[in-house]
CSV table of C-alpha atoms and ligand atoms in Angstrom, one decimal:
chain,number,residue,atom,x,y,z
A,993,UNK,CA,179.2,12.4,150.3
A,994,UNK,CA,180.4,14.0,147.0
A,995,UNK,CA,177.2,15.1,144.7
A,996,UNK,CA,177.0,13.4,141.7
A,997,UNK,CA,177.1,17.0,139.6
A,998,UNK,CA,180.6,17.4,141.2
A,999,UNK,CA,182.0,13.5,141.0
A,1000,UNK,CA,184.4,13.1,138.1
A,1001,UNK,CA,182.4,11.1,136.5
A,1002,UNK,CA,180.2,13.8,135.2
A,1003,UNK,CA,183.3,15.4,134.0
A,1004,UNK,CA,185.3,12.8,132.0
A,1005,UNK,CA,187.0,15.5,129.8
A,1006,UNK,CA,189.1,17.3,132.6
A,1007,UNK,CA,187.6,16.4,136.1
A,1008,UNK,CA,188.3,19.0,138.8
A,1009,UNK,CA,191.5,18.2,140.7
A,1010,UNK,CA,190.2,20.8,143.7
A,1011,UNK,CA,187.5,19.5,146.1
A,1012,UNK,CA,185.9,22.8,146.5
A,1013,UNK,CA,184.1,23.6,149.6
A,1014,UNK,CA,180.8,22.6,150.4
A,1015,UNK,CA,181.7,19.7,148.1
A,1016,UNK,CA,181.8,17.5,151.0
A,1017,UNK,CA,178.9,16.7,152.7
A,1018,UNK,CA,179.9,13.6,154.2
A,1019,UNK,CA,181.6,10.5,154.2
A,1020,UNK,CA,184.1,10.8,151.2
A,1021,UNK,CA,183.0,8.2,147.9
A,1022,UNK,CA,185.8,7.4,146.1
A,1023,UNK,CA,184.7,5.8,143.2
A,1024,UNK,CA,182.6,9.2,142.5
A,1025,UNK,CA,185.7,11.7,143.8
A,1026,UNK,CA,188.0,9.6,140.9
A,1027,UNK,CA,185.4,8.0,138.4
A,1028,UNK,CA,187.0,4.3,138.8
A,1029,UNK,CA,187.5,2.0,141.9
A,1030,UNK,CA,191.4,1.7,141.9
A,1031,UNK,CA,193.6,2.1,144.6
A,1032,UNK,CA,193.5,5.0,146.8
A,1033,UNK,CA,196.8,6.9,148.1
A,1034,UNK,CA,196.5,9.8,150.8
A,1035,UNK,CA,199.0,12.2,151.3
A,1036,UNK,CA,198.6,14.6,154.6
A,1037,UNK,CA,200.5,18.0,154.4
A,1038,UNK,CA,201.4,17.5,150.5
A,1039,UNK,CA,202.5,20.7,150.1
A,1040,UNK,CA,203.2,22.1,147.0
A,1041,UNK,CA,202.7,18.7,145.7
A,1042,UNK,CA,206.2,17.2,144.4
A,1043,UNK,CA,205.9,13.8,145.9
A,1044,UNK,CA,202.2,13.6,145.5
A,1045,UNK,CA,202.2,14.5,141.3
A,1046,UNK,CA,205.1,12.5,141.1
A,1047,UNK,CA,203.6,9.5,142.7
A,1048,UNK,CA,200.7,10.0,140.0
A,1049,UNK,CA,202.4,10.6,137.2
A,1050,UNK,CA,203.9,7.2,137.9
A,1051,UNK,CA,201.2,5.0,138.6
A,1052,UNK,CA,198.3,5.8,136.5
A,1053,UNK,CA,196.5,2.6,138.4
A,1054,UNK,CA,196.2,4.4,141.3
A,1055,UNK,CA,194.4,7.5,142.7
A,1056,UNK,CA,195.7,10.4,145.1
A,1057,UNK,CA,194.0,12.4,147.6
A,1058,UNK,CA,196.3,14.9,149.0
A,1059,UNK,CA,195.4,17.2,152.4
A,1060,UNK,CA,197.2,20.4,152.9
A,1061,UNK,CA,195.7,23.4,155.2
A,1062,UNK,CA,197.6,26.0,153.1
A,1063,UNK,CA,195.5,27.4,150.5
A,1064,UNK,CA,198.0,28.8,149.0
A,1065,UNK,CA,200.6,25.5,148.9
A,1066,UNK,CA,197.8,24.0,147.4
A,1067,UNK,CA,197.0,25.6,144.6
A,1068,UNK,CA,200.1,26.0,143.2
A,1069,UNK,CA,199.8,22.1,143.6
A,1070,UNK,CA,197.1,22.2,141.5
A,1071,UNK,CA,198.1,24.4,139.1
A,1072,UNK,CA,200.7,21.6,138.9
A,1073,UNK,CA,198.8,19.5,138.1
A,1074,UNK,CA,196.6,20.2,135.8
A,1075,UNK,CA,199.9,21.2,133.5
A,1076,UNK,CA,201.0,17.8,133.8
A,1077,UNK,CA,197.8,16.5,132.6
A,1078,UNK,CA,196.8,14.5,135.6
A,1079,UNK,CA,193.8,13.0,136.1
A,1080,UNK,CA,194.3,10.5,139.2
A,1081,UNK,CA,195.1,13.9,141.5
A,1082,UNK,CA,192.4,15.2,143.9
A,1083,UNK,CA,193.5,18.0,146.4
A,1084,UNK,CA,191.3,19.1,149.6
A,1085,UNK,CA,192.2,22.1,151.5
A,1086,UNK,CA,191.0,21.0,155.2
A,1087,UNK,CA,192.7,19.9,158.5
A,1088,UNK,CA,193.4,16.5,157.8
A,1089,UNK,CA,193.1,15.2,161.3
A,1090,UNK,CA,189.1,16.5,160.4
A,1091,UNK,CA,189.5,14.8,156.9
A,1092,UNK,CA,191.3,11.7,158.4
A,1093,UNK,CA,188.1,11.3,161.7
A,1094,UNK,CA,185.3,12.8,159.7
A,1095,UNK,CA,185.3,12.0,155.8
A,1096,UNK,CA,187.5,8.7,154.9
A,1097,UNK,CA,185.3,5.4,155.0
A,1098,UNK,CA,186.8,2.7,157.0
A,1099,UNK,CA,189.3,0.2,155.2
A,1100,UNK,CA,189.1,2.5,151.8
A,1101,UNK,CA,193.0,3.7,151.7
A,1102,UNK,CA,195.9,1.6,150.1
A,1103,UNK,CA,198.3,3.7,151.7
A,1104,UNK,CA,199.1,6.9,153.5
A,1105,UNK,CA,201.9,9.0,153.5
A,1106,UNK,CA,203.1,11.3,156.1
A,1107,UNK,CA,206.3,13.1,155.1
A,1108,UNK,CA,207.9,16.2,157.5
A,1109,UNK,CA,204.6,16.7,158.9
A,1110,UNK,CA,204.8,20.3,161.1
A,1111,UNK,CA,206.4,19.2,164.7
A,1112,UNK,CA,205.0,22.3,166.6
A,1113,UNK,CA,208.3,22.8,168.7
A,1114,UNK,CA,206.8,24.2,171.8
A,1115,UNK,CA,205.0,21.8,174.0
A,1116,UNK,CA,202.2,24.0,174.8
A,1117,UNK,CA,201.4,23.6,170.7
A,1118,UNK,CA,201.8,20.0,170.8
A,1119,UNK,CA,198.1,19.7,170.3
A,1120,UNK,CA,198.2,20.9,166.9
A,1121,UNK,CA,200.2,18.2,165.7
A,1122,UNK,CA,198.8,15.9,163.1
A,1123,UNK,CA,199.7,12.5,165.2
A,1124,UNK,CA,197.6,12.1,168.6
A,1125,UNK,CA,195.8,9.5,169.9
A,1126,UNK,CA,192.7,9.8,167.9
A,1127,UNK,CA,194.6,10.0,164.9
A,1128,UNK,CA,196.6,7.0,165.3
A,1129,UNK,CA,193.5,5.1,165.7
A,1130,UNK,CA,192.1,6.2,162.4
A,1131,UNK,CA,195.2,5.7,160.5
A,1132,UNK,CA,194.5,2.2,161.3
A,1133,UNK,CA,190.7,2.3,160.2
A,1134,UNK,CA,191.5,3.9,157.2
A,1135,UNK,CA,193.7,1.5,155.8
A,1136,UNK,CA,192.5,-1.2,154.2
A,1137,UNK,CA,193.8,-4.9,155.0
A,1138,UNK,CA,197.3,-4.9,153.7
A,1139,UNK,CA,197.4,-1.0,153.3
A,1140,UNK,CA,200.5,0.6,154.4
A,1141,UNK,CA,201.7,4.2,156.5
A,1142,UNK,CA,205.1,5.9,155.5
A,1143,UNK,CA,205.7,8.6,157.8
A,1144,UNK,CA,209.6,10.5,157.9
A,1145,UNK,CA,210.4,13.8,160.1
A,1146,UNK,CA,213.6,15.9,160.9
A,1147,UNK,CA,212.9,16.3,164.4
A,1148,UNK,CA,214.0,12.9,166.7
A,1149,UNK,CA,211.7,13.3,169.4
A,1150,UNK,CA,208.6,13.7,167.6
A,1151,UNK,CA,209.6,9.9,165.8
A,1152,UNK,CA,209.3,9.0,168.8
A,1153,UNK,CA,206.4,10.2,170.3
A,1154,UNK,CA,204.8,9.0,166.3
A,1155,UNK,CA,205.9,5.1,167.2
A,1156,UNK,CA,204.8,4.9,170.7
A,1157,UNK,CA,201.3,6.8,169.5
A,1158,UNK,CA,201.3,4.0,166.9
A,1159,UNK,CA,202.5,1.3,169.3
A,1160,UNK,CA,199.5,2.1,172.1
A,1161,UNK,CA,197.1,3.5,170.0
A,1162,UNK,CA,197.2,1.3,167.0
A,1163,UNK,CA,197.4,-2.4,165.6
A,1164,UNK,CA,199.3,-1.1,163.1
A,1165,UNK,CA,203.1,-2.7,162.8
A,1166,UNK,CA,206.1,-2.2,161.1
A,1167,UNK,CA,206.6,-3.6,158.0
A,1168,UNK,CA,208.8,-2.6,154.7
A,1169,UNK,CA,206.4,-2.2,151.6
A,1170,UNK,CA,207.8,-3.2,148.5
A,1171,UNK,CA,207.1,-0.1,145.8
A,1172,UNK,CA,208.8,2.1,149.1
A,1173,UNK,CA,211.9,0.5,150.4
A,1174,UNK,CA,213.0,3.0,153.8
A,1175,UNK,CA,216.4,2.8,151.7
A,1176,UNK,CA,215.7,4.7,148.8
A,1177,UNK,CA,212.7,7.4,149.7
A,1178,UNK,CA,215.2,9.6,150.8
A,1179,UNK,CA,214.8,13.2,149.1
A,1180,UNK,CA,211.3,12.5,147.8
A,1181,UNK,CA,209.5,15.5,149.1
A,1182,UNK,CA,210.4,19.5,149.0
A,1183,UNK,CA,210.9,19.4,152.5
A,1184,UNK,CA,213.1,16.3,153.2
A,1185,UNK,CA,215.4,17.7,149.8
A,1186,UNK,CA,215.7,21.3,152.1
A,1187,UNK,CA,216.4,19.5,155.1
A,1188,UNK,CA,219.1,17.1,153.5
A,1189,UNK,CA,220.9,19.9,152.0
A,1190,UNK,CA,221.0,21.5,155.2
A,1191,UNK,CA,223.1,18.0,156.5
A,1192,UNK,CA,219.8,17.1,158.7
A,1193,UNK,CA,218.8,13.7,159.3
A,1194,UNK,CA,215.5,12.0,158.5
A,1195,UNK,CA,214.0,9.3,160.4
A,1196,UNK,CA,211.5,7.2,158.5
A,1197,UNK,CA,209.9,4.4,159.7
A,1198,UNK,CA,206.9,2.2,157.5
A,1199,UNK,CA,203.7,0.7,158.5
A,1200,UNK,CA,201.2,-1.7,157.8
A,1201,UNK,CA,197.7,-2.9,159.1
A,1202,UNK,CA,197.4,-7.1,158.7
A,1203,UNK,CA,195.1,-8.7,156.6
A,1204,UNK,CA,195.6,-11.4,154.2
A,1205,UNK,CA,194.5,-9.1,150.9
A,1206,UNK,CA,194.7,-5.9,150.3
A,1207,UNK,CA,193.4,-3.3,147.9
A,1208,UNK,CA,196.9,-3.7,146.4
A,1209,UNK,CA,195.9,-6.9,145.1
A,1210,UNK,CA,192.5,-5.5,143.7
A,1211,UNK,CA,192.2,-5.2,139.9
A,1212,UNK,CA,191.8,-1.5,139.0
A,1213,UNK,CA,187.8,-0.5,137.9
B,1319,LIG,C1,206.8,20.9,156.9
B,1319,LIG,S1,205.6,20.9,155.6
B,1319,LIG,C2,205.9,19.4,154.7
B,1319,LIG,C3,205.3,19.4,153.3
B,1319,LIG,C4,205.6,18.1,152.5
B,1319,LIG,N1,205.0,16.9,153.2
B,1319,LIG,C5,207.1,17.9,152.3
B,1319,LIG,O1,207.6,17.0,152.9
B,1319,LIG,O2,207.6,18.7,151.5
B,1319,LIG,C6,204.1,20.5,156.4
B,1319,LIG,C7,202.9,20.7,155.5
B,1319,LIG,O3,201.7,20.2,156.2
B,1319,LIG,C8,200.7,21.2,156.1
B,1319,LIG,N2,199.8,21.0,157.3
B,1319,LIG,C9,200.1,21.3,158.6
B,1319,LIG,N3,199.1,20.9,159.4
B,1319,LIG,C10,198.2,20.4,158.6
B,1319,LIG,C11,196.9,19.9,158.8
B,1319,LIG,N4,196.4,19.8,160.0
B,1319,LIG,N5,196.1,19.5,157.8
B,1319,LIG,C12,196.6,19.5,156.5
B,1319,LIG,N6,197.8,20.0,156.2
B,1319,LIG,C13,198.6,20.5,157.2
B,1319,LIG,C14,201.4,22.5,156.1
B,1319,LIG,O4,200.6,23.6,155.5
B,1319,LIG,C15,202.6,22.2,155.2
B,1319,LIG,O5,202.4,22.3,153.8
């Protein structure tokens, strides 16, 4: 769990956007990593951070947690960042399939966003990929009742090795969440704008867990 002397809460005037290392002991808390009890968004392989810092420049009643192995894509997120001013931004440099197993408490995400996450072309590599079995089955731990999964990629045949991971390894089902209609998150992220303007397609496809409430319905803390 995060130590108090690193929460946010002991550093109201400009909390520390980067979970450092050895920062994490444990289970992840929330309301200590962000100071308050709203909402939280996770973003796996945010890269450089466009569709994450936008996202939380946006909705200041929400928090963002965003994964990204590259140590170097991250802190130019960062450094993002912390020009902008934000203050509902939290960036951890790990493997977020260990983040996603390992440090997220059960039912404590509103939603998660997977955009062009690597595809590892060559089968023999296909182990590295974020999506697998396990994962799928914490995706839908994660997320609270009502919580939702976006998820887009360039490359057709891992969409479909995503949906049937989801479909057999998950309860989770597909279902359009309002604040990101499929129609208009086209171009949101660094990689999908590349990837358009090389005349690529993008399959997206949007997921929810069931549960009457969610934490989208919670007042913010
Ligand atoms: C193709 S890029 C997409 C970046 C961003 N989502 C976008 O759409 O612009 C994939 C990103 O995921 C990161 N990544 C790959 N495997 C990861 C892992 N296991 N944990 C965290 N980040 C990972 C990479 O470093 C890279 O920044």
């Amino acid at each position: 769990m995060l130590s108090k002397t690193t929460a946010a809460s002991s550093e109201e005037a400009r909390p520390a956007i980067e979970i450092l290392p050895g920062q994490v002991e444990g289970p992840l808390s929330f309301p200590l990593l962000f100071g308050n009890a709203r909402p939280v968004e996770l973003e796996i392989g945010c890269g450089k951070g466009r569709f994450l810092l936008d996202q939380a420049a946006g909705r200041a009643d929400a928090n963002f947690l965003g994964l990204e192995w590259s140590l170097k894509y991250l802190r130019i997120a960062r450094e993002r960042a912390e020009r902008r001013g934000l203050t509902n931004v939290r960036l951890l440099r790990a493997d977020a399939r260990h983040v996603i197993a390992d440090l997220i408490p059960d039912a404590s995400i509103a939603r998660v966003h997977v955009y062009c996450p690597d595809p590892w072309p060559k089968k023999r590599h296909h182990k590295r990929r974020f999506f697998g079995p396990a994962t799928a089955r914490h995706l839908e731990r994660v997320l609270a009742p009502g919580g939702y999964l976006h998820v887009s990629t360039d490359v057709r045949d891992y969409f479909e090795e995503i949906r049937r991971l989801l479909a057999e390894h998950s309860g989770l089902f597909e279902a359009g969440d309002p604040l990101f209609p499929i129609e208009r998150m086209e171009g949101k992220t660094s990689y999908e704008v590349k990837y358009l303007q090389a005349g690529r397609t993008i399959d997206r496809a949007s997921y929810a867990r069931g549960g009457a409430s969610g934490p989208l319905s919670r007042s913010p803390g």
